CSV table of C-alpha atoms in Angstrom, one decimal:
chain,number,residue,atom,x,y,z
F,1,GLN,CA,-30.7,27.0,-8.5
F,2,LEU,CA,-32.5,24.1,-10.2
F,3,GLN,CA,-29.3,22.1,-10.3
F,4,ARG,CA,-28.9,22.5,-6.6
F,5,GLY,CA,-32.5,21.4,-5.9
F,6,LYS,CA,-32.0,18.2,-7.9
F,7,ARG,CA,-28.8,17.4,-6.0
F,8,MET,CA,-30.6,17.7,-2.7
F,9,GLU,CA,-33.1,15.2,-3.9
F,10,LYS,CA,-30.3,12.8,-4.8
F,11,THR,CA,-28.7,13.0,-1.3
F,12,GLU,CA,-32.2,12.5,0.1
F,13,TRP,CA,-32.7,9.3,-1.9
F,14,LEU,CA,-29.3,7.9,-0.9
F,15,LYS,CA,-30.0,8.7,2.8
F,16,LYS,CA,-33.4,7.0,2.6
F,17,ALA,CA,-31.7,3.9,1.0
F,18,ALA,CA,-29.1,3.7,3.7
F,19,GLN,CA,-31.6,4.2,6.5
F,20,SER,CA,-33.9,1.4,5.3
F,21,ILE,CA,-31.0,-1.0,5.7
F,22,LEU,CA,-30.2,0.4,9.2
F,23,ASP,CA,-33.9,0.0,10.1
F,24,MET,CA,-33.8,-3.6,8.7
F,25,GLU,CA,-36.9,-2.9,6.7
F,26,GLY,CA,-36.8,-5.2,3.6
F,27,GLU,CA,-40.1,-4.1,2.1
F,28,VAL,CA,-39.3,-0.4,2.6
F,29,ALA,CA,-35.9,-0.9,1.0
F,30,LYS,CA,-37.5,-2.5,-2.1
F,31,GLU,CA,-40.0,0.3,-2.3
F,32,ILE,CA,-37.3,3.0,-2.1
F,33,ALA,CA,-35.4,1.2,-4.9
F,34,GLN,CA,-38.4,1.2,-7.1
F,35,LYS,CA,-39.4,4.8,-6.4
F,36,ALA,CA,-35.9,6.1,-6.8
F,37,LEU,CA,-35.7,4.5,-10.2
F,38,ALA,CA,-39.1,6.0,-11.2
F,39,ASP,CA,-37.7,9.4,-10.1
F,40,GLY,CA,-34.7,9.0,-12.5
F,41,MET,CA,-32.1,8.0,-9.9
F,42,ASP,CA,-29.0,6.1,-11.3
F,43,PRO,CA,-29.4,2.5,-10.1
F,44,LEU,CA,-25.6,2.0,-9.7
F,45,GLU,CA,-25.3,5.1,-7.5
F,46,MET,CA,-28.2,3.9,-5.4
F,47,ILE,CA,-26.4,0.6,-4.8
F,48,THR,CA,-22.9,2.0,-4.2
F,49,GLU,CA,-23.7,5.2,-2.4
F,50,GLY,CA,-27.0,4.4,-0.8
F,51,PHE,CA,-27.7,0.9,0.2
F,52,SER,CA,-24.0,-0.1,0.5
F,53,GLU,CA,-23.5,2.8,2.9
F,54,GLY,CA,-26.3,1.3,5.0
F,55,ILE,CA,-24.8,-2.2,5.1
F,56,ARG,CA,-21.3,-0.7,5.8
F,57,LYS,CA,-22.7,1.1,8.9
F,58,MET,CA,-24.5,-2.0,9.9
F,59,GLY,CA,-21.3,-3.9,9.7
F,60,ASP,CA,-19.6,-1.3,12.0
F,61,LEU,CA,-22.5,-1.5,14.5
F,62,PHE,CA,-22.2,-5.3,14.5
F,63,ASP,CA,-18.4,-5.1,15.1
F,64,ARG,CA,-19.0,-2.8,18.1
F,65,GLY,CA,-21.6,-5.1,19.6
F,66,GLU,CA,-24.5,-2.6,19.1
F,67,VAL,CA,-26.3,-4.8,16.6
F,68,PHE,CA,-26.6,-8.6,16.9
F,69,LEU,CA,-26.4,-11.4,14.4
F,70,PRO,CA,-30.1,-11.7,13.6
F,71,GLY,CA,-30.2,-7.9,12.9
F,72,LEU,CA,-27.2,-8.1,10.6
F,73,LEU,CA,-28.7,-11.0,8.6
F,74,ILE,CA,-32.1,-9.2,8.3
F,75,ALA,CA,-30.3,-6.1,7.1
F,76,SER,CA,-28.3,-8.2,4.6
F,77,GLU,CA,-31.6,-9.7,3.2
F,78,ALA,CA,-33.1,-6.2,2.9
F,79,MET,CA,-30.0,-5.1,1.0
F,80,THR,CA,-30.1,-8.1,-1.3
F,81,GLY,CA,-33.8,-7.5,-2.2
F,82,ALA,CA,-33.2,-3.8,-3.0
F,83,VAL,CA,-30.0,-4.5,-5.0
F,84,GLU,CA,-31.8,-7.1,-7.2
F,85,ILE,CA,-34.4,-4.5,-8.3
F,86,LEU,CA,-31.6,-2.0,-9.0
F,87,GLU,CA,-29.4,-4.4,-10.8
F,88,ALA,CA,-32.3,-5.4,-13.1
F,89,ALA,CA,-32.5,-1.8,-14.1
F,90,LEU,CA,-28.8,-1.4,-15.0
F,91,PRO,CA,-27.9,-1.0,-18.6
F,92,GLN,CA,-25.9,-4.0,-19.8
F,93,ASP,CA,-22.6,-2.1,-19.9
F,94,LYS,CA,-23.1,-0.8,-16.4
F,95,LYS,CA,-23.7,-4.2,-14.8
F,96,GLN,CA,-21.3,-4.5,-12.0
F,97,ALA,CA,-18.7,-7.0,-12.8
F,98,LYS,CA,-18.5,-9.6,-10.0
F,99,ARG,CA,-15.8,-8.1,-7.9
F,100,ALA,CA,-13.8,-11.3,-7.3
F,101,VAL,CA,-14.3,-15.0,-6.9
F,102,ILE,CA,-13.8,-16.2,-3.3
F,103,VAL,CA,-13.6,-19.7,-2.0
F,104,ILE,CA,-14.1,-19.9,1.8
F,105,GLY,CA,-14.5,-22.6,4.4
F,106,THR,CA,-13.9,-23.6,8.0
F,107,ILE,CA,-10.7,-25.8,8.4
F,108,GLU,CA,-11.0,-29.6,8.7
F,109,GLY,CA,-11.7,-30.7,12.3
F,110,ASP,CA,-13.6,-27.5,13.0
F,111,ILE,CA,-17.4,-27.4,13.0
F,112,HIS,CA,-17.9,-23.8,14.0
F,113,ASP,CA,-19.7,-22.0,11.3
F,114,ILE,CA,-21.4,-18.8,12.5
F,115,GLY,CA,-18.5,-16.4,12.1
F,116,LYS,CA,-17.8,-17.6,8.6
F,117,GLY,CA,-21.5,-17.5,7.7
F,118,ILE,CA,-21.6,-13.8,8.6
F,119,ILE,CA,-18.5,-13.0,6.5
F,120,VAL,CA,-20.0,-15.0,3.5
F,121,THR,CA,-23.3,-13.0,3.8
F,122,MET,CA,-21.4,-9.6,4.0
F,123,LEU,CA,-19.1,-10.5,1.0
F,124,ARG,CA,-22.1,-11.5,-1.2
F,125,VAL,CA,-23.9,-8.3,-0.3
F,126,HIS,CA,-20.8,-6.3,-1.3
F,127,GLY,CA,-20.9,-7.9,-4.8
F,128,TYR,CA,-18.4,-10.8,-4.4
F,129,GLU,CA,-19.0,-14.2,-5.9
F,130,VAL,CA,-18.6,-16.4,-2.9
F,131,HIS,CA,-18.3,-20.2,-2.9
F,132,ASP,CA,-18.9,-21.4,0.7
F,133,LEU,CA,-17.4,-24.9,1.2
F,134,GLY,CA,-19.0,-25.1,4.7
F,135,ARG,CA,-17.3,-26.4,7.8
F,136,ASP,CA,-14.8,-29.2,8.5
F,137,VAL,CA,-13.3,-28.8,5.0
F,138,PRO,CA,-10.3,-30.9,4.0
F,139,ILE,CA,-7.3,-28.8,2.8
F,140,GLU,CA,-7.4,-30.5,-0.6
F,141,GLU,CA,-11.0,-29.4,-1.1
F,142,PHE,CA,-9.9,-25.7,-0.8
F,143,VAL,CA,-7.2,-26.3,-3.3
F,144,LYS,CA,-9.4,-28.2,-5.7
F,145,LYS,CA,-12.2,-25.6,-5.6
F,146,ALA,CA,-9.7,-22.7,-6.0
F,147,GLN,CA,-8.3,-24.4,-9.2
F,148,GLU,CA,-11.7,-25.3,-10.5
F,149,LEU,CA,-13.2,-21.8,-10.1
F,150,ASP,CA,-10.0,-19.9,-10.9
F,151,ALA,CA,-10.5,-18.2,-7.6
F,152,ASP,CA,-9.1,-14.8,-6.7
F,153,VAL,CA,-9.2,-15.3,-3.0
F,154,VAL,CA,-9.1,-18.3,-0.6
F,155,GLY,CA,-10.4,-17.7,2.9
F,156,SER,CA,-10.2,-20.0,5.9
F,157,SER,CA,-11.6,-19.9,9.3
F,158,ALA,CA,-10.3,-21.7,12.4
F,159,MET,CA,-11.8,-21.4,15.9
F,160,MET,CA,-9.4,-23.6,17.8
F,161,THR,CA,-5.6,-23.8,18.2
F,162,THR,CA,-5.8,-27.5,17.2
F,163,THR,CA,-7.4,-26.7,13.8
F,164,GLN,CA,-5.5,-23.4,13.3
F,165,VAL,CA,-2.5,-25.4,12.0
F,166,GLY,CA,-4.7,-26.3,9.0
F,167,GLN,CA,-4.4,-22.6,7.9
F,168,LYS,CA,-0.6,-23.1,7.7
F,169,LYS,CA,-1.1,-26.4,5.8
F,170,LEU,CA,-3.4,-24.6,3.4
F,171,GLU,CA,-0.7,-22.0,2.5
F,172,LYS,CA,1.7,-24.8,1.8
F,173,ALA,CA,-0.8,-26.8,-0.3
F,174,LEU,CA,-1.7,-23.8,-2.4
F,175,THR,CA,2.0,-23.2,-3.0
F,176,GLU,CA,2.6,-26.8,-4.0
F,177,ALA,CA,-0.3,-26.6,-6.4
F,178,GLY,CA,1.2,-23.6,-8.0
F,179,LEU,CA,-1.7,-21.4,-7.0
F,180,ARG,CA,-0.2,-19.2,-4.3
F,181,ASP,CA,0.9,-16.4,-6.5
F,182,LYS,CA,-2.5,-16.4,-8.2
F,183,VAL,CA,-4.7,-16.1,-5.1
F,184,LYS,CA,-4.9,-13.8,-2.1
F,185,THR,CA,-5.4,-15.7,1.2
F,186,MET,CA,-7.3,-14.4,4.2
F,187,VAL,CA,-7.5,-16.1,7.6
F,188,GLY,CA,-10.1,-15.5,10.3
F,189,GLY,CA,-11.5,-17.1,13.4
F,190,ALA,CA,-11.3,-16.8,17.1
F,191,VAL,CA,-7.7,-17.9,17.3
F,192,ALA,CA,-6.3,-16.1,14.3
F,193,THR,CA,-4.3,-12.8,14.6
F,194,ASP,CA,-2.3,-10.4,12.4
F,195,HIS,CA,0.8,-12.0,13.8
F,196,TRP,CA,-0.4,-15.5,12.9
F,197,ALA,CA,-1.3,-14.4,9.3
F,198,LYS,CA,2.2,-13.0,8.8
F,199,ARG,CA,3.8,-16.1,10.4
F,200,ILE,CA,2.2,-18.5,8.0
F,201,GLY,CA,2.4,-16.2,5.0
F,202,ALA,CA,-1.3,-15.4,4.5
F,203,ASP,CA,-2.1,-12.1,2.9
F,204,PHE,CA,-4.2,-10.8,5.7
F,205,PHE,CA,-6.2,-11.5,8.8
F,206,GLY,CA,-9.9,-10.3,8.9
F,207,GLU,CA,-10.8,-9.5,12.5
F,208,THR,CA,-14.4,-8.6,12.0
F,209,PRO,CA,-16.8,-8.7,9.1
F,210,GLN,CA,-16.3,-5.1,8.3
F,211,ASP,CA,-12.6,-5.3,8.7
F,212,THR,CA,-12.5,-8.2,6.3
F,213,ILE,CA,-14.5,-6.2,3.7
F,214,ASP,CA,-12.2,-3.2,4.1
F,215,LYS,CA,-9.0,-5.1,3.8
F,216,LEU,CA,-10.2,-7.2,0.9
F,217,GLY,CA,-11.1,-4.1,-1.0
F,218,GLU,CA,-7.6,-2.7,-0.4
F,219,PHE,CA,-5.9,-5.9,-1.5
F,220,LEU,CA,-7.9,-6.4,-4.6
F,221,SER,CA,-7.5,-2.8,-5.8
């Protein structure tokens, strides 16, 4: 009986955590993180099954057009604040290893940044180490950074058919640098499609922020 009561409490904490992200309440999220710790909750569980669940749902709502960009960014900030508190409480051996090192940027000639910015925020919130090269990034810059950081993933965004060819050039440049078998490549942007990714030899196309997170998780496992 006691066991069961304790478990109910746990699901309650996880629910509260997720809800604080959906409500975009940064201060509330931090308070929940602190109180859950004081109540003996496992910090890692609070991150992976509580707050992460909230940001995942938020990503879905954004994909469906039910939440807009400012909301998603506020929710991401709330998540970051809560996770910082919980990570500080993790025992050394439980510290989440950075999930993967990702180099990402918008292809040269393209100054569109918003879509990529959202993806970067979501990736960071999900525990990835992201190096954002910004917009209008030369192909050799992607390659240089990937080498320098020993990256696991290289992501590129293109919003126009004229800059889209840069994603194809990037695949070639990574191959020539001997990196292509060491990194996964993901493409995104208004003009990218699954068909395009396959055609140029990229590993996958991320259609929306949540789709990108889901596919990346599959590929890296």
